[in-house]
Short mmCIF file of C-alpha atoms and ligand atoms in Angstrom, two decimals:
data_model
loop_
_atom_site.label_atom_id
_atom_site.label_comp_id
_atom_site.label_asym_id
_atom_site.label_seq_id
_atom_site.Cartn_x
_atom_site.Cartn_y
_atom_site.Cartn_z
CA MET H 185 -86.78 111.01 -12.54
CA ASN H 186 -83.36 112.28 -14.54
CA LEU H 187 -82.60 116.56 -14.50
CA LEU H 188 -81.15 115.67 -17.93
CA HIS H 189 -81.24 113.00 -19.97
CA ILE H 190 -79.63 112.46 -23.57
CA SER H 191 -79.64 110.36 -26.14
CA HIS H 192 -77.90 109.63 -29.45
CA LEU H 193 -77.43 112.60 -29.51
CA GLN H 194 -75.51 114.12 -32.64
CA LYS H 195 -74.72 117.47 -34.33
CA THR H 196 -73.41 118.27 -38.11
CA TYR H 197 -72.14 121.95 -38.84
CA ASN H 198 -72.24 122.55 -42.59
CA ALA H 199 -74.52 119.48 -43.04
CA ASN H 200 -75.62 120.76 -46.47
CA SER H 201 -72.36 121.93 -47.51
CA THR H 202 -69.51 119.47 -49.64
CA HIS H 203 -67.51 119.48 -45.66
CA PRO H 204 -69.87 118.54 -43.32
CA VAL H 205 -68.18 118.30 -39.74
CA LYS H 206 -69.89 115.42 -37.48
CA ALA H 207 -68.77 117.48 -34.20
CA LEU H 208 -71.21 115.08 -32.03
CA LYS H 209 -71.75 111.43 -33.28
CA GLU H 210 -73.25 109.56 -30.54
CA ILE H 211 -73.60 110.86 -27.42
CA SER H 212 -75.75 109.16 -24.83
CA PHE H 213 -75.98 110.35 -20.88
CA ASP H 214 -78.32 110.83 -17.94
CA VAL H 215 -77.74 113.23 -14.94
CA ASN H 216 -79.73 112.70 -12.19
CA PRO H 217 -80.43 115.31 -9.38
CA GLY H 218 -77.55 116.53 -7.35
CA GLU H 219 -75.10 115.07 -10.23
CA TYR H 220 -70.79 116.50 -10.55
CA ILE H 221 -69.57 115.53 -14.14
CA ALA H 222 -67.17 116.69 -15.60
CA ILE H 223 -66.79 116.12 -19.64
CA MET H 224 -63.28 116.04 -20.49
CA GLY H 225 -61.62 116.00 -24.42
CA GLU H 226 -58.97 117.25 -26.36
CA SER H 227 -59.88 120.09 -28.40
CA GLY H 228 -62.00 119.32 -31.59
CA ALA H 229 -63.31 116.01 -29.38
CA GLY H 230 -67.29 118.34 -28.84
CA LYS H 231 -67.48 119.89 -25.81
CA SER H 232 -68.58 122.96 -26.19
CA THR H 233 -70.57 121.66 -28.78
CA LEU H 234 -71.98 119.16 -26.38
CA LEU H 235 -72.31 122.55 -23.74
CA ASN H 236 -73.43 124.52 -26.17
CA ILE H 237 -76.70 121.99 -27.05
CA ILE H 238 -77.77 121.66 -23.07
CA ALA H 239 -77.12 125.14 -22.77
CA THR H 240 -79.90 125.76 -25.21
CA LEU H 241 -77.83 128.19 -27.56
CA GLU H 242 -77.35 125.40 -30.35
CA LYS H 243 -79.74 122.55 -31.39
CA ALA H 244 -79.08 119.02 -31.98
CA SER H 245 -79.03 117.70 -35.61
CA ALA H 246 -80.70 114.60 -34.25
CA GLY H 247 -81.28 112.83 -30.96
CA GLU H 248 -83.05 113.49 -28.05
CA ILE H 249 -82.36 115.94 -24.87
CA LEU H 250 -84.95 116.24 -21.85
CA LEU H 251 -83.74 118.86 -19.22
CA ASN H 252 -86.36 118.37 -15.84
CA GLY H 253 -88.26 116.48 -18.50
CA GLN H 254 -88.57 119.47 -21.13
CA ASP H 255 -87.51 118.39 -24.73
CA LEU H 256 -84.43 120.81 -25.42
CA SER H 257 -85.17 120.85 -28.91
CA SER H 258 -88.55 121.96 -29.40
CA LEU H 259 -87.60 125.67 -27.91
CA THR H 260 -88.67 128.23 -30.09
CA ALA H 261 -85.75 130.70 -29.71
CA ASP H 262 -87.72 132.99 -27.22
CA GLN H 263 -88.14 129.95 -24.93
CA ALA H 264 -84.97 129.28 -24.32
CA ALA H 265 -83.43 132.78 -23.40
CA LYS H 266 -86.63 132.50 -20.85
CA TYR H 267 -85.33 128.65 -20.33
CA ARG H 268 -81.68 129.73 -19.73
CA ARG H 269 -82.75 132.35 -17.20
CA GLU H 270 -84.74 130.41 -15.24
CA HIS H 271 -83.00 127.09 -15.35
CA LEU H 272 -79.46 127.34 -15.27
CA GLY H 273 -76.66 128.92 -14.28
CA PHE H 274 -73.33 129.88 -16.49
CA ILE H 275 -69.59 129.88 -15.42
CA PHE H 276 -67.09 130.83 -18.13
CA GLN H 277 -63.21 131.05 -18.20
CA HIS H 278 -62.79 134.55 -18.69
CA PHE H 279 -65.56 135.22 -16.07
CA ASN H 280 -67.21 137.86 -17.95
CA LEU H 281 -68.35 140.22 -15.58
CA LEU H 282 -69.62 143.76 -16.43
CA ASN H 283 -66.29 145.54 -15.29
CA SER H 284 -69.15 149.10 -15.12
CA LEU H 285 -71.24 147.69 -12.49
CA SER H 286 -70.01 146.73 -8.92
CA ASN H 287 -69.51 143.08 -8.17
CA ARG H 288 -72.57 142.88 -6.67
CA ASP H 289 -74.55 144.13 -9.15
CA ASN H 290 -73.26 142.06 -11.34
CA ILE H 291 -74.43 139.85 -8.39
CA TYR H 292 -77.77 140.56 -8.36
CA LEU H 293 -77.88 141.24 -12.66
CA PRO H 294 -79.56 138.16 -13.69
CA LEU H 295 -82.39 138.99 -10.73
CA VAL H 296 -82.40 142.66 -12.05
CA LEU H 297 -83.46 141.06 -14.99
CA ALA H 298 -85.81 139.01 -13.78
CA LYS H 299 -87.97 141.56 -11.94
CA VAL H 300 -87.15 139.76 -8.24
CA PRO H 301 -87.41 142.42 -5.70
CA VAL H 302 -84.43 144.41 -4.08
CA ALA H 303 -85.48 143.03 -0.57
CA GLU H 304 -85.52 139.66 -1.81
CA MET H 305 -82.30 139.77 -3.73
CA GLU H 306 -80.45 141.30 -0.54
CA LYS H 307 -81.93 138.01 1.42
CA ARG H 308 -80.38 135.52 -1.27
CA ILE H 309 -76.84 137.03 -1.45
CA GLN H 310 -75.85 137.27 1.84
CA PRO H 311 -75.61 133.57 2.84
CA LEU H 312 -74.04 133.19 -0.48
CA ALA H 313 -71.34 135.82 0.30
CA ALA H 314 -70.52 134.30 3.17
CA SER H 315 -70.33 130.55 1.88
CA LEU H 316 -68.32 131.81 -1.86
CA GLY H 317 -65.59 134.18 0.66
CA ILE H 318 -66.77 136.87 -0.78
CA GLU H 319 -67.97 139.88 1.71
CA GLN H 320 -64.94 141.77 1.89
CA ILE H 321 -64.78 142.87 -2.15
CA ILE H 322 -68.33 142.82 -2.93
CA ASP H 323 -68.72 146.41 -3.16
CA ARG H 324 -65.34 146.54 -5.18
CA TYR H 325 -65.50 146.56 -8.73
CA PRO H 326 -64.16 143.19 -10.93
CA THR H 327 -61.03 145.00 -11.98
CA GLU H 328 -59.92 145.39 -8.27
CA VAL H 329 -60.17 142.38 -7.10
CA SER H 330 -58.15 139.03 -8.03
CA GLY H 331 -58.87 136.20 -11.13
CA GLY H 332 -59.70 133.53 -8.64
CA GLN H 333 -61.70 136.49 -6.81
CA GLN H 334 -63.59 137.38 -9.75
CA GLN H 335 -64.01 133.71 -10.46
CA ARG H 336 -66.38 133.80 -7.40
CA ILE H 337 -67.94 136.28 -7.93
CA ALA H 338 -69.01 135.02 -11.20
CA ILE H 339 -69.76 132.07 -8.94
CA ALA H 340 -72.15 133.87 -6.96
CA ARG H 341 -73.88 135.59 -9.78
CA ALA H 342 -74.39 131.59 -11.62
CA LEU H 343 -76.03 130.67 -8.10
CA ILE H 344 -78.74 133.41 -7.15
CA THR H 345 -81.04 132.79 -9.54
CA GLN H 346 -80.59 129.00 -7.76
CA PRO H 347 -80.75 127.01 -10.98
CA ASP H 348 -81.49 123.48 -11.41
CA LEU H 349 -77.91 123.16 -13.53
CA LEU H 350 -75.07 124.97 -13.07
CA LEU H 351 -73.25 125.01 -16.47
CA ALA H 352 -69.47 125.61 -16.25
CA ASP H 353 -66.79 125.34 -19.56
CA GLU H 354 -63.50 125.36 -18.79
CA PRO H 355 -63.69 127.80 -15.19
CA THR H 356 -59.99 127.16 -14.25
CA GLY H 357 -58.72 127.37 -17.52
CA ALA H 358 -58.15 131.62 -16.25
CA LEU H 359 -56.33 130.15 -13.22
CA ASP H 360 -53.06 129.66 -12.10
CA SER H 361 -53.01 126.07 -10.37
CA ASN H 362 -53.52 127.19 -6.91
CA THR H 363 -56.08 129.66 -7.29
CA SER H 364 -57.71 127.02 -9.32
CA ASN H 365 -57.60 124.24 -6.37
CA GLU H 366 -59.87 126.84 -4.52
CA ILE H 367 -62.45 127.06 -6.84
CA LEU H 368 -62.61 123.63 -7.72
CA ASP H 369 -62.80 123.07 -3.95
CA LEU H 370 -65.41 125.70 -3.78
CA PHE H 371 -67.27 123.35 -6.39
CA ASP H 372 -67.16 120.64 -4.24
CA ARG H 373 -69.13 122.55 -1.53
CA VAL H 374 -71.66 124.45 -3.71
CA ASN H 375 -72.01 120.11 -5.26
CA ALA H 376 -72.05 118.84 -1.46
CA ASN H 377 -74.99 121.16 -1.29
CA GLY H 378 -77.12 120.24 -3.58
CA GLN H 379 -76.49 121.75 -6.68
CA THR H 380 -76.17 119.41 -9.96
CA ILE H 381 -73.09 120.95 -12.00
CA ILE H 382 -71.56 119.88 -15.61
CA MET H 383 -68.13 121.11 -16.30
CA VAL H 384 -66.30 120.75 -19.18
CA THR H 385 -62.59 121.09 -19.55
CA HIS H 386 -59.49 119.94 -20.67
CA SER H 387 -57.47 119.41 -17.65
CA ALA H 388 -57.50 115.73 -15.73
CA ALA H 389 -56.88 118.02 -12.77
CA ALA H 390 -59.83 120.01 -12.85
CA ALA H 391 -61.35 117.20 -13.98
CA SER H 392 -60.48 114.90 -11.10
CA TYR H 393 -62.64 117.04 -8.59
CA ALA H 394 -66.13 115.58 -10.44
CA LYS H 395 -67.63 112.98 -8.73
CA ARG H 396 -67.79 111.45 -12.34
CA THR H 397 -65.85 111.87 -15.68
CA LEU H 398 -67.57 111.82 -19.65
CA PHE H 399 -64.35 111.41 -21.49
CA ILE H 400 -65.40 112.44 -25.23
CA LYS H 401 -63.34 112.10 -28.50
CA ASP H 402 -64.38 112.79 -32.14
CA GLY H 403 -68.30 113.31 -30.88
CA ARG H 404 -68.21 109.99 -29.11
CA ILE H 405 -68.62 109.31 -25.14
CA TYR H 406 -65.18 106.82 -25.42
CA HIS H 407 -65.07 106.19 -21.25
CA GLU H 408 -66.36 107.17 -18.03
CA LEU H 409 -64.76 107.24 -14.50
CA PHE H 410 -66.66 107.70 -11.08
CA ARG H 411 -64.43 109.50 -8.45
CA GLY H 412 -63.02 107.22 -5.51
CA ASP H 413 -63.59 103.82 -8.49
CA ASP H 414 -60.30 102.75 -9.80
CA SER H 415 -61.78 101.17 -12.63
CA LEU H 416 -62.57 102.61 -15.88
CA LYS H 417 -66.10 101.82 -16.86
CA GLN H 418 -66.70 101.25 -20.38
P1 LIG L 586 -63.38 128.34 -27.84
O1 LIG L 586 -64.03 127.55 -27.63
O2 LIG L 586 -62.05 128.24 -27.90
O3 LIG L 586 -63.45 130.00 -26.57
P2 LIG L 586 -65.02 128.08 -29.98
O4 LIG L 586 -66.33 127.34 -29.05
O5 LIG L 586 -65.58 129.17 -30.91
O6 LIG L 586 -63.64 128.48 -29.40
O7 LIG L 586 -64.88 127.31 -31.08
C1 LIG L 586 -63.86 126.24 -30.67
C2 LIG L 586 -63.44 125.25 -32.13
O8 LIG L 586 -64.63 125.43 -32.67
C3 LIG L 586 -62.36 125.99 -32.62
O9 LIG L 586 -61.63 124.61 -32.85
C4 LIG L 586 -63.15 126.60 -33.35
O10 LIG L 586 -62.21 126.87 -34.88
C5 LIG L 586 -64.31 125.40 -34.08
N1 LIG L 586 -64.95 126.49 -34.65
C6 LIG L 586 -66.17 127.50 -34.00
N2 LIG L 586 -66.58 127.93 -34.80
C7 LIG L 586 -66.65 127.35 -36.13
C8 LIG L 586 -66.63 127.89 -38.07
N3 LIG L 586 -67.83 129.02 -37.77
N4 LIG L 586 -66.15 126.87 -38.54
C9 LIG L 586 -65.54 125.98 -38.37
N5 LIG L 586 -65.16 126.37 -36.92
C10 LIG L 586 -65.33 126.55 -36.25
P1 LIG L 587 -64.18 121.52 -28.22
O1 LIG L 587 -64.89 122.02 -27.74
O2 LIG L 587 -64.36 119.95 -27.57
O3 LIG L 587 -62.73 121.97 -28.47
P2 LIG L 587 -65.82 121.49 -30.08
O4 LIG L 587 -67.14 121.16 -29.98
O5 LIG L 587 -65.81 123.19 -30.22
O6 LIG L 587 -64.81 120.72 -29.28
O7 LIG L 587 -65.84 121.44 -31.31
C1 LIG L 587 -66.28 119.84 -32.12
C2 LIG L 587 -65.98 119.82 -33.80
O8 LIG L 587 -66.52 120.97 -34.57
C3 LIG L 587 -64.60 120.80 -34.27
O9 LIG L 587 -64.12 120.30 -35.14
C4 LIG L 587 -64.68 121.86 -34.45
O10 LIG L 587 -64.03 122.32 -36.17
C5 LIG L 587 -66.09 121.92 -35.09
N1 LIG L 587 -67.17 123.18 -34.66
C6 LIG L 587 -67.10 123.17 -33.96
N2 LIG L 587 -68.30 125.03 -34.05
C7 LIG L 587 -68.34 124.55 -35.41
C8 LIG L 587 -68.92 125.27 -36.09
N3 LIG L 587 -69.91 126.66 -35.37
N4 LIG L 587 -69.25 125.70 -37.45
C9 LIG L 587 -68.60 124.09 -37.96
N5 LIG L 587 -67.86 123.53 -37.37
C10 LIG L 587 -67.54 123.32 -35.97
#
Protein backbone atom coordinates (compact mmCIF):
# COMPACT_ATOMS: atom_id res chain seq x y z
CA MET A 1 0.00 0.00 0.00
CA ASN A 2 1.11 3.57 -0.63
CA LEU A 3 2.17 5.54 2.40
CA LEU A 4 0.60 8.68 0.95
CA HIS A 5 -2.05 8.82 -1.77
CA ILE A 6 -3.03 12.22 -3.18
CA SER A 7 -5.60 12.37 -5.93
CA HIS A 8 -7.04 15.45 -7.70
CA LEU A 9 -6.31 17.63 -4.69
CA GLN A 10 -7.55 21.22 -4.85
CA LYS A 11 -7.39 24.14 -2.46
CA THR A 12 -9.20 27.41 -2.92
CA TYR A 13 -8.71 30.20 -0.38
CA ASN A 14 -11.47 32.76 0.10
CA ALA A 15 -13.79 30.53 -1.96
CA ASN A 16 -16.88 32.57 -1.17
CA SER A 17 -15.35 35.97 -1.77
CA THR A 18 -15.18 37.93 -4.99
CA HIS A 19 -11.45 37.08 -5.19
CA PRO A 20 -11.01 33.35 -4.61
CA VAL A 21 -7.38 32.13 -4.77
CA LYS A 22 -6.90 28.71 -6.36
CA ALA A 23 -3.66 27.76 -4.56
CA LEU A 24 -3.88 24.09 -5.67
CA LYS A 25 -5.67 23.24 -8.92
CA GLU A 26 -4.79 19.62 -9.64
CA ILE A 27 -2.30 17.70 -7.55
CA SER A 28 -2.05 13.91 -7.82
CA PHE A 29 0.84 11.72 -6.67
CA ASP A 30 1.61 8.71 -4.51
CA VAL A 31 4.47 8.20 -2.08
CA ASN A 32 5.76 4.74 -1.23
CA PRO A 33 7.44 3.94 2.09
CA GLY A 34 11.16 4.80 1.97
CA GLU A 35 10.88 7.46 -0.73
CA TYR A 36 12.66 10.82 -0.54
CA ILE A 37 10.70 13.43 -2.44
CA ALA A 38 11.38 17.11 -3.03
CA ILE A 39 8.55 19.46 -3.92
CA MET A 40 10.05 22.36 -5.78
CA GLY A 41 8.62 25.58 -7.14
CA GLU A 42 8.80 29.35 -7.07
CA SER A 43 7.24 31.46 -4.37
CA GLY A 44 3.44 31.32 -4.68
CA ALA A 45 3.44 27.98 -6.54
CA GLY A 46 1.44 26.25 -3.82
CA LYS A 47 4.20 24.39 -1.94
CA SER A 48 3.28 25.55 1.57
CA THR A 49 -0.39 24.92 0.91
CA LEU A 50 0.35 21.35 -0.21
CA LEU A 51 2.67 20.71 2.74
CA ASN A 52 0.13 22.15 5.19
CA ILE A 53 -2.57 19.84 3.83
CA ILE A 54 -0.28 16.79 4.11
CA ALA A 55 0.56 18.00 7.64
CA THR A 56 -3.19 18.11 8.52
CA LEU A 57 -2.81 21.82 9.34
CA GLU A 58 -5.17 22.77 6.53
CA LYS A 59 -8.00 21.00 4.72
CA ALA A 60 -8.24 20.50 0.98
CA SER A 61 -11.25 21.97 -0.85
CA ALA A 62 -11.61 18.88 -3.05
CA GLY A 63 -9.83 15.64 -3.88
CA GLU A 64 -8.48 12.78 -1.84
CA ILE A 65 -5.60 12.53 0.61
CA LEU A 66 -4.86 9.28 2.43
CA LEU A 67 -1.91 8.63 4.75
CA ASN A 68 -1.50 4.94 5.59
CA GLY A 69 -5.04 4.47 4.32
CA GLN A 70 -6.39 7.08 6.73
CA ASP A 71 -8.52 9.79 5.09
CA LEU A 72 -6.93 13.00 6.39
CA SER A 73 -9.84 15.19 5.28
CA SER A 74 -12.17 13.43 7.70
CA LEU A 75 -10.11 14.17 10.84
CA THR A 76 -11.46 16.58 13.45
CA ALA A 77 -9.00 19.17 14.81
CA ASP A 78 -8.27 17.02 17.88
CA GLN A 79 -7.80 13.88 15.81
CA ALA A 80 -5.48 15.78 13.48
CA ALA A 81 -3.36 16.99 16.40
CA LYS A 82 -3.04 13.44 17.69
CA TYR A 83 -2.30 12.22 14.18
CA ARG A 84 0.52 14.75 13.77
CA ARG A 85 2.09 13.76 17.10
CA GLU A 86 1.94 10.04 16.35
CA HIS A 87 2.74 9.85 12.64
CA LEU A 88 4.54 12.97 11.43
CA GLY A 89 7.89 14.65 12.07
CA PHE A 90 8.45 18.31 11.18
CA ILE A 91 11.57 20.25 10.26
CA PHE A 92 11.42 24.00 9.61
CA GLN A 93 13.57 26.66 8.02
CA HIS A 94 14.19 28.44 11.34
CA PHE A 95 14.59 25.25 13.42
CA ASN A 96 11.83 26.28 15.89
CA LEU A 97 13.71 25.07 18.96
CA LEU A 98 12.76 26.35 22.41
CA ASN A 99 15.68 28.46 23.65
CA SER A 100 14.72 28.00 27.30
CA LEU A 101 15.27 24.24 27.05
CA SER A 102 18.57 22.39 26.59
CA ASN A 103 19.10 20.67 23.25
CA ARG A 104 18.42 17.34 24.97
CA ASP A 105 15.11 18.57 26.40
CA ASN A 106 14.11 19.97 23.00
CA ILE A 107 14.65 16.50 21.53
CA TYR A 108 12.75 14.84 24.39
CA LEU A 109 9.81 17.24 24.19
CA PRO A 110 7.62 15.27 21.74
CA LEU A 111 8.18 12.13 23.84
CA VAL A 112 7.35 14.00 27.05
CA LEU A 113 4.08 15.13 25.45
CA ALA A 114 3.41 11.51 24.44
CA LYS A 115 4.13 10.40 28.06
CA VAL A 116 6.95 8.08 27.01
CA PRO A 117 8.93 6.82 30.05
CA VAL A 118 12.34 8.45 30.73
CA ALA A 119 14.21 5.15 30.30
CA GLU A 120 12.76 4.79 26.80
CA MET A 121 13.70 8.41 25.94
CA GLU A 122 17.30 7.79 27.03
CA LYS A 123 17.42 4.58 25.03
CA ARG A 124 16.21 6.30 21.87
CA ILE A 125 18.39 9.40 22.04
CA GLN A 126 21.74 7.60 22.13
CA PRO A 127 21.85 6.06 18.63
CA LEU A 128 20.13 9.12 17.20
CA ALA A 129 22.69 11.52 18.72
CA ALA A 130 25.54 9.37 17.41
CA SER A 131 24.16 9.15 13.87
CA LEU A 132 23.43 12.90 13.72
CA GLY A 133 26.81 13.92 15.19
CA ILE A 134 25.32 15.90 18.10
CA GLU A 135 26.72 14.02 21.11
CA GLN A 136 29.07 16.88 22.01
CA ILE A 137 26.38 19.56 21.99
CA ILE A 138 23.41 17.72 23.44
CA ASP A 139 23.69 19.29 26.90
CA ARG A 140 24.15 22.83 25.60
CA TYR A 141 21.34 25.24 24.77
CA PRO A 142 20.17 26.10 21.24
CA THR A 143 21.61 29.64 21.46
CA GLU A 144 25.05 28.19 22.29
CA VAL A 145 25.41 26.23 19.02
CA SER A 146 25.57 27.10 15.31
CA GLY A 147 22.62 27.14 12.89
CA GLY A 148 23.67 23.86 11.33
CA GLN A 149 23.91 22.29 14.79
CA GLN A 150 20.48 23.66 15.71
CA GLN A 151 19.06 22.03 12.61
CA ARG A 152 20.66 18.72 13.62
CA ILE A 153 18.95 19.02 17.01
CA ALA A 154 15.67 19.78 15.21
CA ILE A 155 16.16 16.68 13.03
CA ALA A 156 16.71 14.59 16.16
CA ARG A 157 13.53 16.04 17.69
CA ALA A 158 11.60 15.14 14.53
CA LEU A 159 12.99 11.59 14.33
CA ILE A 160 12.80 10.55 17.97
CA THR A 161 9.09 9.77 17.67
CA GLN A 162 9.90 7.41 14.78
CA PRO A 163 7.44 9.11 12.40
CA ASP A 164 5.98 7.43 9.31
CA LEU A 165 6.72 10.58 7.37
CA LEU A 166 9.25 13.37 7.86
CA LEU A 167 8.08 16.73 6.47
CA ALA A 168 10.75 19.38 5.91
CA ASP A 169 9.84 22.95 4.93
CA GLU A 170 12.86 24.77 3.40
CA PRO A 171 15.20 22.97 5.85
CA THR A 172 18.32 24.66 4.45
CA GLY A 173 16.77 28.08 3.84
CA ALA A 174 18.57 29.69 6.78
CA LEU A 175 21.94 27.98 6.28
CA ASP A 176 25.05 28.79 4.20
CA SER A 177 25.78 26.46 1.31
CA ASN A 178 28.40 24.29 3.07
CA THR A 179 26.17 23.77 6.07
CA SER A 180 23.20 23.15 3.77
CA ASN A 181 25.10 20.37 2.06
CA GLU A 182 25.95 18.78 5.42
CA ILE A 183 22.28 18.82 6.41
CA LEU A 184 21.24 17.42 3.03
CA ASP A 185 23.87 14.67 3.37
CA LEU A 186 22.29 13.84 6.73
CA PHE A 187 18.84 13.64 5.13
CA ASP A 188 20.34 11.19 2.63
CA ARG A 189 21.61 8.98 5.44
CA VAL A 190 18.34 9.23 7.34
CA ASN A 191 16.51 8.20 4.16
CA ALA A 192 19.00 5.35 3.56
CA ASN A 193 17.92 4.04 6.98
CA GLY A 194 14.39 3.77 5.64
CA GLN A 195 12.87 7.10 6.70
CA THR A 196 10.34 8.49 4.21
CA ILE A 197 10.95 12.21 3.57
CA ILE A 198 9.03 14.96 1.81
CA MET A 199 10.98 18.21 1.53
CA VAL A 200 9.60 21.47 0.21
CA THR A 201 12.15 23.85 -1.26
CA HIS A 202 12.65 26.57 -3.84
CA SER A 203 16.34 25.60 -4.06
CA ALA A 204 17.33 23.45 -7.04
CA ALA A 205 20.54 22.54 -5.21
CA ALA A 206 18.55 21.20 -2.25
CA ALA A 207 16.03 19.40 -4.45
CA SER A 208 18.83 17.64 -6.35
CA TYR A 209 19.51 15.54 -3.25
CA ALA A 210 16.06 13.95 -3.29
CA LYS A 211 15.44 10.72 -5.18
CA ARG A 212 12.45 12.23 -6.91
CA THR A 213 11.47 15.86 -7.44
CA LEU A 214 7.96 17.11 -8.19
CA PHE A 215 7.99 20.56 -9.79
CA ILE A 216 4.91 22.61 -9.05
CA LYS A 217 3.73 25.85 -10.56
CA ASP A 218 0.41 27.61 -10.34
CA GLY A 219 -1.08 24.79 -8.25
CA ARG A 220 -0.16 21.94 -10.61
CA ILE A 221 2.66 19.39 -10.93
CA TYR A 222 4.22 20.17 -14.29
CA HIS A 223 7.02 17.66 -14.24
CA GLU A 224 8.82 15.03 -12.28
CA LEU A 225 12.51 14.22 -12.15
CA PHE A 226 14.25 11.14 -10.76
CA ARG A 227 17.78 11.42 -9.43
CA GLY A 228 20.26 9.70 -11.67
CA ASP A 229 17.80 9.75 -14.54
CA ASP A 230 18.28 12.52 -17.09
CA SER A 231 14.91 12.10 -18.76
CA LEU A 232 12.07 14.31 -17.61
CA LYS A 233 8.93 12.33 -16.98
CA GLN A 234 5.58 14.01 -17.40
P1 LIG B 1 6.35 31.75 4.41
O1 LIG B 1 6.14 30.54 3.51
O2 LIG B 1 7.18 32.82 3.79
O3 LIG B 1 6.77 31.41 5.81
P2 LIG B 1 3.48 31.83 4.66
O4 LIG B 1 3.50 30.35 4.55
O5 LIG B 1 2.80 32.45 5.81
O6 LIG B 1 4.94 32.45 4.56
O7 LIG B 1 2.84 32.40 3.34
C1 LIG B 1 3.22 31.93 2.09
C2 LIG B 1 2.53 32.75 1.00
O8 LIG B 1 1.11 32.74 1.19
C3 LIG B 1 2.96 34.18 0.99
O9 LIG B 1 3.09 34.58 -0.35
C4 LIG B 1 1.81 34.92 1.67
O10 LIG B 1 1.69 36.21 1.16
C5 LIG B 1 0.63 34.06 1.29
N1 LIG B 1 -0.39 34.12 2.33
C6 LIG B 1 -0.32 33.59 3.57
N2 LIG B 1 -1.42 33.85 4.26
C7 LIG B 1 -2.21 34.57 3.44
C8 LIG B 1 -3.49 35.15 3.58
N3 LIG B 1 -4.21 35.04 4.72
N4 LIG B 1 -4.03 35.80 2.54
C9 LIG B 1 -3.34 35.92 1.39
N5 LIG B 1 -2.13 35.39 1.18
C10 LIG B 1 -1.57 34.73 2.19
P1 LIG C 1 4.51 28.70 -1.91
O1 LIG C 1 4.64 27.97 -0.63
O2 LIG C 1 4.89 27.85 -3.10
O3 LIG C 1 5.19 30.01 -1.89
P2 LIG C 1 1.75 29.02 -1.11
O4 LIG C 1 1.17 27.67 -0.98
O5 LIG C 1 2.16 29.71 0.12
O6 LIG C 1 2.95 28.99 -2.17
O7 LIG C 1 0.72 29.98 -1.88
C1 LIG C 1 0.01 29.58 -3.05
C2 LIG C 1 -1.00 30.67 -3.38
O8 LIG C 1 -2.02 30.68 -2.37
C3 LIG C 1 -0.42 32.06 -3.40
O9 LIG C 1 -1.12 32.79 -4.39
C4 LIG C 1 -0.72 32.59 -2.01
O10 LIG C 1 -0.77 33.98 -1.97
C5 LIG C 1 -2.06 31.95 -1.73
N1 LIG C 1 -2.31 31.73 -0.30
C6 LIG C 1 -1.55 30.98 0.55
N2 LIG C 1 -2.08 30.94 1.78
C7 LIG C 1 -3.22 31.69 1.70
C8 LIG C 1 -4.23 32.06 2.64
N3 LIG C 1 -4.19 31.62 3.91
N4 LIG C 1 -5.23 32.83 2.22
C9 LIG C 1 -5.29 33.25 0.94
N5 LIG C 1 -4.38 32.96 0.01
C10 LIG C 1 -3.35 32.19 0.37
